[in-house]
Coordinates of C-alpha atoms in Angstrom, one line a residue:
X1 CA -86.6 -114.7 -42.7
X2 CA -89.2 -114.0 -45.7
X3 CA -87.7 -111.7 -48.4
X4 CA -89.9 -108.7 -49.3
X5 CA -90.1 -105.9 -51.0
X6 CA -91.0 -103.6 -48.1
X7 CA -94.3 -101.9 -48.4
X8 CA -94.8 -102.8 -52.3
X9 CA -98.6 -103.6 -51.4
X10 CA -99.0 -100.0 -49.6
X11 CA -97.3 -98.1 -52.4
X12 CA -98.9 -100.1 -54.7
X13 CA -102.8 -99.4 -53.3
X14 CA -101.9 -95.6 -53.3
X15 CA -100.4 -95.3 -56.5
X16 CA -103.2 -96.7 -58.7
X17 CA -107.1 -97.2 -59.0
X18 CA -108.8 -99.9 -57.4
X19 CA -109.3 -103.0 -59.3
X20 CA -105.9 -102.6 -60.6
X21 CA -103.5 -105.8 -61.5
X22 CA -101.0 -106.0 -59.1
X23 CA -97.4 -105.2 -59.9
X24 CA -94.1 -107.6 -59.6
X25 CA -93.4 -106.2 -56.1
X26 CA -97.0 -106.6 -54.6
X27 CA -97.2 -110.1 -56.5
X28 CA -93.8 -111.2 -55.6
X29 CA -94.2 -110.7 -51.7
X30 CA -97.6 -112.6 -52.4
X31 CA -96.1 -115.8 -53.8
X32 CA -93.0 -115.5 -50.8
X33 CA -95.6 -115.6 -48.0
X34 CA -97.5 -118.5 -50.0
X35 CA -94.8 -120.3 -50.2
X36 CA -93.4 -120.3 -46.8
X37 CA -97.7 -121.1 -45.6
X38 CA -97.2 -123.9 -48.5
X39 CA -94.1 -125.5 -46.2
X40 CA -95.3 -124.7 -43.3
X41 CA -98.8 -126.5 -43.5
X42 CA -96.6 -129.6 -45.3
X43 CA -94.3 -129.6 -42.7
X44 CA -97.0 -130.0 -40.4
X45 CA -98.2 -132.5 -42.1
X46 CA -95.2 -134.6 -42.1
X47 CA -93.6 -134.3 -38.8
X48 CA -94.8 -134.5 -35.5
X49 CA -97.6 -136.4 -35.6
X50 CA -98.1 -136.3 -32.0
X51 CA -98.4 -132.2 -32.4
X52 CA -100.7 -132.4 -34.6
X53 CA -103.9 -131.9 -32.4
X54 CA -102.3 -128.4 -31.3
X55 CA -101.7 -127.9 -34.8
X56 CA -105.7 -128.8 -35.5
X57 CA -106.8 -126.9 -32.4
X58 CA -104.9 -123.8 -33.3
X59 CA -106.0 -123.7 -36.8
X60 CA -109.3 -124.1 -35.3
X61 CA -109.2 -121.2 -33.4
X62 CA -107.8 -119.1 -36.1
X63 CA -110.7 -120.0 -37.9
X64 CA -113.7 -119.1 -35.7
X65 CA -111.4 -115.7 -34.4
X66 CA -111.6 -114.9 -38.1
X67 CA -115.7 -115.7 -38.7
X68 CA -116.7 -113.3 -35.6
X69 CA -114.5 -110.5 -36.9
X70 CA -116.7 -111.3 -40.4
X71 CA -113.8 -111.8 -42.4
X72 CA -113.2 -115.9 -43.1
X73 CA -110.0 -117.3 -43.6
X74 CA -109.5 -118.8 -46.7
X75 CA -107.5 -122.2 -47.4
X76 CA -104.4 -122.3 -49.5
X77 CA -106.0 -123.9 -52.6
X78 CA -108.1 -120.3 -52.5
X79 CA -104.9 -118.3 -51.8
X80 CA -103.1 -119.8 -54.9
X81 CA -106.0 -119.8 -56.9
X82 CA -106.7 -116.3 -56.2
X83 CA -102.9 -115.4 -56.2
X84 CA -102.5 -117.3 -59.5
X85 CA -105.4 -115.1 -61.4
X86 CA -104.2 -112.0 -60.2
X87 CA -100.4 -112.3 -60.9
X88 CA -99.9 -114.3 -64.2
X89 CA -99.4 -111.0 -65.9
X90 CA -96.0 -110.5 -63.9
X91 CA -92.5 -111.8 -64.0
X92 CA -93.2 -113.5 -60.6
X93 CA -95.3 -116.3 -62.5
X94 CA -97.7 -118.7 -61.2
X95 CA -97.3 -121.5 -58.2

C-alpha cells in the first residue's frame, strides 16, 4: 500500500497559478510513487531472470501505447531528475 496524501496534486493545481513550485503534499506523493517504481524496476532486475522477457515485452508495450497517445513515457533517471528540480524547495528532499 503507497502512503499518500489524497488528492494533494488536485488541490494543489486548483489552488495556485500554473508554473507554481509544488508543495510538500504534491512533492511528497511524488517521491512515494518514485520510490516504490525505483524497487519495483530493481527488483526486476534482480529476481526472476527467467521473467524477465515478460517484464521487457510489457515495458515494451507500455512504451509504444504511450507514443500513439503522443505523450512518451519517460525513464526513471528523467522522473527523478525532473522530481528532484521541482521539489528541493520542500521538506520532502531530494532522491
Amino acid at each position: 500500500m503507497l502512503r499518500q496524501y489524497p488528492d494533494a496534486e488536485l488541490r494543489f493545481f486548483l489552488a495556485n497559478e500554473s508554473g507554481a513550485k509544488p508543495d510538500f503534499p504534491v512533492c511528497y506523493n511524488r517521491r512515494e510513487r518514485l520510490k516504490r517504481d525505483i524497487e519495483i524496476a530493481q527488483w526486476r532486475q534482480t529476481n526472476f531472470p527467467e521473467c524477465r522477457a515478460v517484464f521487457n515485452e510489457r515495458e515494451a508495450k507500455l512504451d509504444r501505447d504511450a507514443k500513439e497517445r503522443g505523450r512518451p513515457r519517460k525513464s526513471i533517471k528523467e522522473r527523478i531528475a525532473e522530481y528532484n528540480a521541482s521539489c528541493s524547495h520542500t521538506m520532502a528532499g531530494t532522491l
